[in-house]
């Protein structure tokens, strides 16, 4: 019962827990993890928290949606030991990652605008001689070998084979050599898969999107996915702002 007593400006673990829908054990765990500063102990050894601890907990919970649990924990640990610059560096990294993700989305949108229309698209030709791993991109009258395509995308040939196994790519086989040949549709699918992977999409989510593009003969089915992606980036941006506001409030009123 001692931890359920409250006097003056002192707070019990249950007070912090109830304010955020947590268990009292979660509050203790956060203290042990360094998210909250160490609590003072009462005459009977029970934890005694302060409004400063409440601000620390609110800051951490606000940081999590934008930064993730691990980074939010690292930020609070740094602040609680007085290493504010380290905390700010971690926050800067999250903002930089969000900017990079926005650029990736823009790159995906540009790539989709540039994808060759199918059906009836002309074959994608390379120049010069080359085999499956050669410098040239031409594969007879029908497209591109795996090596040149992998270099164009900046991936390993093994990655293209992995995407094929996952159903993302459907290259044809040269009847004489058995080498994989990527025609215009397969090159389009490879470029699309590459950009979506850069955007953080797992293979199992990319496969149905690529299939929709194949079926429709265009990229219109991806508009909803891109809109969802854009909305998630905006939500992260707002979460970063909300987390910064709560952290600033804690920094102004540290635990005493």
XYZ file of C-alpha atoms in Angstrom:
256
model
C 0.000 0.000 0.000
C 2.959 2.320 0.558
C 3.320 3.005 -3.176
C -0.325 4.046 -3.330
C 0.170 6.956 -0.923
C 0.449 10.487 -2.295
C 1.469 13.633 -0.464
C 1.888 17.174 -1.756
C 3.658 17.275 -5.117
C 4.842 13.696 -4.793
C 3.515 11.116 -7.204
C 3.019 7.400 -6.821
C 3.865 4.894 -9.569
C 0.149 4.333 -9.985
C -0.364 8.051 -10.654
C 2.099 8.000 -13.561
C 0.725 4.709 -14.833
C -2.937 5.725 -14.838
C -2.232 9.012 -16.616
C -0.920 7.110 -19.654
C -2.796 3.811 -19.517
C 0.287 1.922 -18.322
C 0.894 -0.597 -15.599
C 2.895 0.345 -12.545
C 5.427 -2.302 -13.557
C 5.898 -0.524 -16.897
C 6.710 2.688 -15.017
C 9.297 0.844 -12.931
C 10.727 -0.745 -16.075
C 11.108 2.673 -17.699
C 12.969 3.907 -14.646
C 15.294 0.896 -14.713
C 15.901 1.452 -18.449
C 16.943 5.061 -17.846
C 13.915 6.558 -19.575
C 12.949 8.093 -16.232
C 15.478 9.474 -13.777
C 15.969 7.406 -10.656
C 13.179 8.012 -8.179
C 13.800 8.979 -4.583
C 12.765 6.499 -1.930
C 10.397 7.185 0.910
C 10.871 6.254 4.541
C 9.699 2.711 3.853
C 11.718 2.285 0.665
C 8.876 3.003 -1.746
C 9.489 4.981 -4.932
C 8.534 8.643 -4.840
C 8.102 10.388 -8.171
C 7.693 14.097 -8.931
C 5.968 16.162 -11.637
C 9.345 16.126 -13.391
C 9.096 12.360 -13.739
C 5.629 12.818 -15.214
C 7.085 15.189 -17.812
C 9.849 12.694 -18.605
C 7.356 9.907 -19.155
C 5.146 12.126 -21.325
C 8.189 13.120 -23.391
C 9.250 9.521 -23.946
C 5.789 8.358 -24.971
C 5.507 11.307 -27.367
C 8.912 10.544 -28.906
C 8.148 6.898 -29.653
C 5.712 7.374 -32.600
C 8.156 9.519 -34.558
C 11.497 8.016 -33.557
C 10.719 4.450 -32.614
C 11.149 2.842 -29.204
C 14.916 2.331 -29.388
C 15.770 5.886 -30.422
C 13.274 7.405 -27.999
C 14.875 5.393 -25.202
C 18.357 6.522 -26.251
C 17.223 10.157 -26.353
C 15.798 10.025 -22.843
C 18.836 8.228 -21.448
C 21.086 10.907 -22.927
C 18.977 13.749 -21.549
C 18.777 12.170 -18.116
C 22.551 11.962 -17.833
C 23.003 15.525 -19.074
C 24.216 14.629 -22.584
C 21.814 16.937 -24.392
C 23.953 17.203 -27.526
C 23.862 13.441 -27.956
C 20.080 13.508 -27.632
C 19.832 16.274 -30.229
C 22.065 14.311 -32.610
C 19.732 11.315 -32.354
C 16.765 13.566 -33.033
C 18.557 15.084 -36.039
C 19.134 11.587 -37.416
C 15.420 10.824 -37.297
C 14.635 14.041 -39.163
C 17.338 13.237 -41.721
C 15.864 9.760 -42.214
C 12.415 11.235 -42.752
C 13.833 13.616 -45.364
C 15.554 10.697 -47.108
C 12.310 8.728 -47.058
C 10.502 11.675 -48.630
C 13.144 11.814 -51.347
C 12.731 8.096 -51.919
C 8.993 8.535 -52.327
C 9.603 11.302 -54.844
C 12.042 9.033 -56.689
C 9.431 6.270 -56.797
C 6.856 8.671 -58.194
C 9.319 9.857 -60.853
C 10.226 6.284 -61.719
C 6.576 5.355 -62.112
C 5.988 8.290 -64.430
C 8.891 7.118 -66.571
C 7.971 3.429 -66.707
C 7.388 2.096 -70.205
C 3.729 1.394 -71.001
C 2.680 -2.224 -71.418
C 1.341 -3.934 -73.519
C 2.841 -2.989 -76.848
C 5.933 -1.372 -75.342
C 9.100 -1.484 -77.434
C 11.833 -3.793 -76.269
C 14.453 -2.298 -73.975
C 17.727 -2.488 -75.887
C 21.306 -2.097 -74.749
C 24.325 -1.317 -76.830
C 27.297 -3.413 -77.705
C 27.896 -7.111 -77.215
C 27.265 -8.823 -73.963
C 26.107 -11.989 -72.267
C 24.181 -12.373 -69.017
C 26.981 -10.728 -67.085
C 28.524 -8.718 -69.915
C 28.839 -5.013 -70.338
C 26.210 -4.749 -73.065
C 22.487 -4.770 -72.369
C 21.073 -6.281 -75.557
C 19.643 -9.791 -75.501
C 18.859 -10.399 -79.154
C 15.546 -8.875 -80.131
C 14.013 -9.231 -76.701
C 15.562 -7.160 -73.923
C 18.317 -7.184 -71.320
C 20.476 -9.713 -69.525
C 20.678 -9.945 -65.730
C 24.159 -8.422 -65.333
C 23.529 -5.114 -67.135
C 20.117 -4.745 -65.485
C 21.583 -5.351 -62.031
C 24.268 -2.709 -62.655
C 21.675 -0.226 -63.876
C 19.683 -0.639 -60.668
C 22.728 -0.774 -58.408
C 21.886 -4.220 -57.038
C 23.470 -7.665 -57.229
C 22.273 -10.245 -59.762
C 21.419 -12.427 -56.770
C 18.926 -9.758 -55.692
C 17.132 -9.969 -59.043
C 17.002 -13.750 -58.708
C 15.549 -13.347 -55.198
C 12.892 -10.991 -56.533
C 12.083 -13.511 -59.250
C 11.656 -16.260 -56.648
C 9.285 -13.968 -54.732
C 7.157 -13.471 -57.860
C 8.181 -9.872 -58.502
C 9.954 -10.564 -61.808
C 9.174 -12.875 -64.708
C 12.113 -12.855 -67.098
C 11.935 -15.182 -70.080
C 14.685 -17.664 -70.888
C 16.786 -17.499 -74.023
C 15.940 -20.726 -75.902
C 19.565 -21.308 -76.922
C 21.484 -20.407 -73.769
C 18.886 -20.603 -71.026
C 19.969 -17.192 -69.764
C 17.400 -14.888 -68.191
C 16.220 -12.130 -70.541
C 14.323 -9.109 -69.201
C 11.963 -7.531 -71.718
C 10.334 -4.121 -71.314
C 7.700 -5.395 -68.883
C 10.273 -7.230 -66.746
C 12.557 -4.167 -66.667
C 9.592 -2.071 -65.575
C 8.796 -4.554 -62.816
C 12.439 -4.585 -61.682
C 12.603 -0.792 -61.506
C 9.323 -0.667 -59.635
C 10.436 -3.331 -57.143
C 13.738 -1.536 -56.631
C 12.107 1.785 -55.809
C 9.532 0.235 -53.495
C 12.270 -1.650 -51.660
C 14.100 1.651 -51.204
C 10.889 2.991 -49.723
C 10.926 0.269 -47.088
C 8.273 -1.994 -48.573
C 8.812 -5.724 -47.814
C 8.765 -8.196 -50.706
C 5.444 -9.668 -49.637
C 3.792 -6.253 -50.014
C 5.514 -5.459 -53.305
C 4.451 -8.664 -55.048
C 0.704 -7.882 -55.162
C 1.409 -4.320 -56.296
C 3.549 -5.533 -59.173
C 0.854 -8.036 -60.100
C -1.714 -5.243 -60.177
C 0.499 -3.260 -62.528
C 0.891 -6.298 -64.780
C -2.843 -6.925 -64.871
C -3.778 -3.306 -65.511
C -0.919 -2.669 -67.927
C -0.009 0.518 -66.065
C 0.854 2.036 -62.713
C -2.552 3.481 -61.781
C -3.172 0.749 -59.142
C -0.211 2.122 -57.188
C -1.769 5.524 -56.637
C -3.488 4.384 -53.443
C -0.252 2.845 -52.128
C 1.669 6.038 -52.842
C -1.009 8.117 -51.140
C -0.793 5.833 -48.091
C 3.001 6.120 -48.104
C 2.791 9.913 -48.287
C 0.257 9.983 -45.435
C 2.531 7.844 -43.250
C 5.448 10.194 -43.852
C 3.281 13.165 -42.912
C 2.158 11.386 -39.752
C 5.799 10.753 -38.813
C 6.583 14.416 -39.387
C 3.810 15.507 -37.056
C 4.872 12.896 -34.499
C 8.409 14.284 -34.558
C 7.016 17.751 -33.845
C 4.826 16.467 -31.017
C 7.750 14.601 -29.479
C 9.968 17.678 -29.686
C 7.361 19.778 -27.885
C 7.050 17.318 -24.999
C 10.825 16.931 -24.745
C 11.278 20.702 -24.627
C 8.736 20.871 -21.799
C 10.757 18.285 -19.869
C 14.035 20.072 -20.528
C 12.557 23.293 -19.080
C 11.413 21.480 -15.914
C 13.923 18.741 -15.106
C 13.437 16.363 -12.218
C 14.497 17.947 -8.929
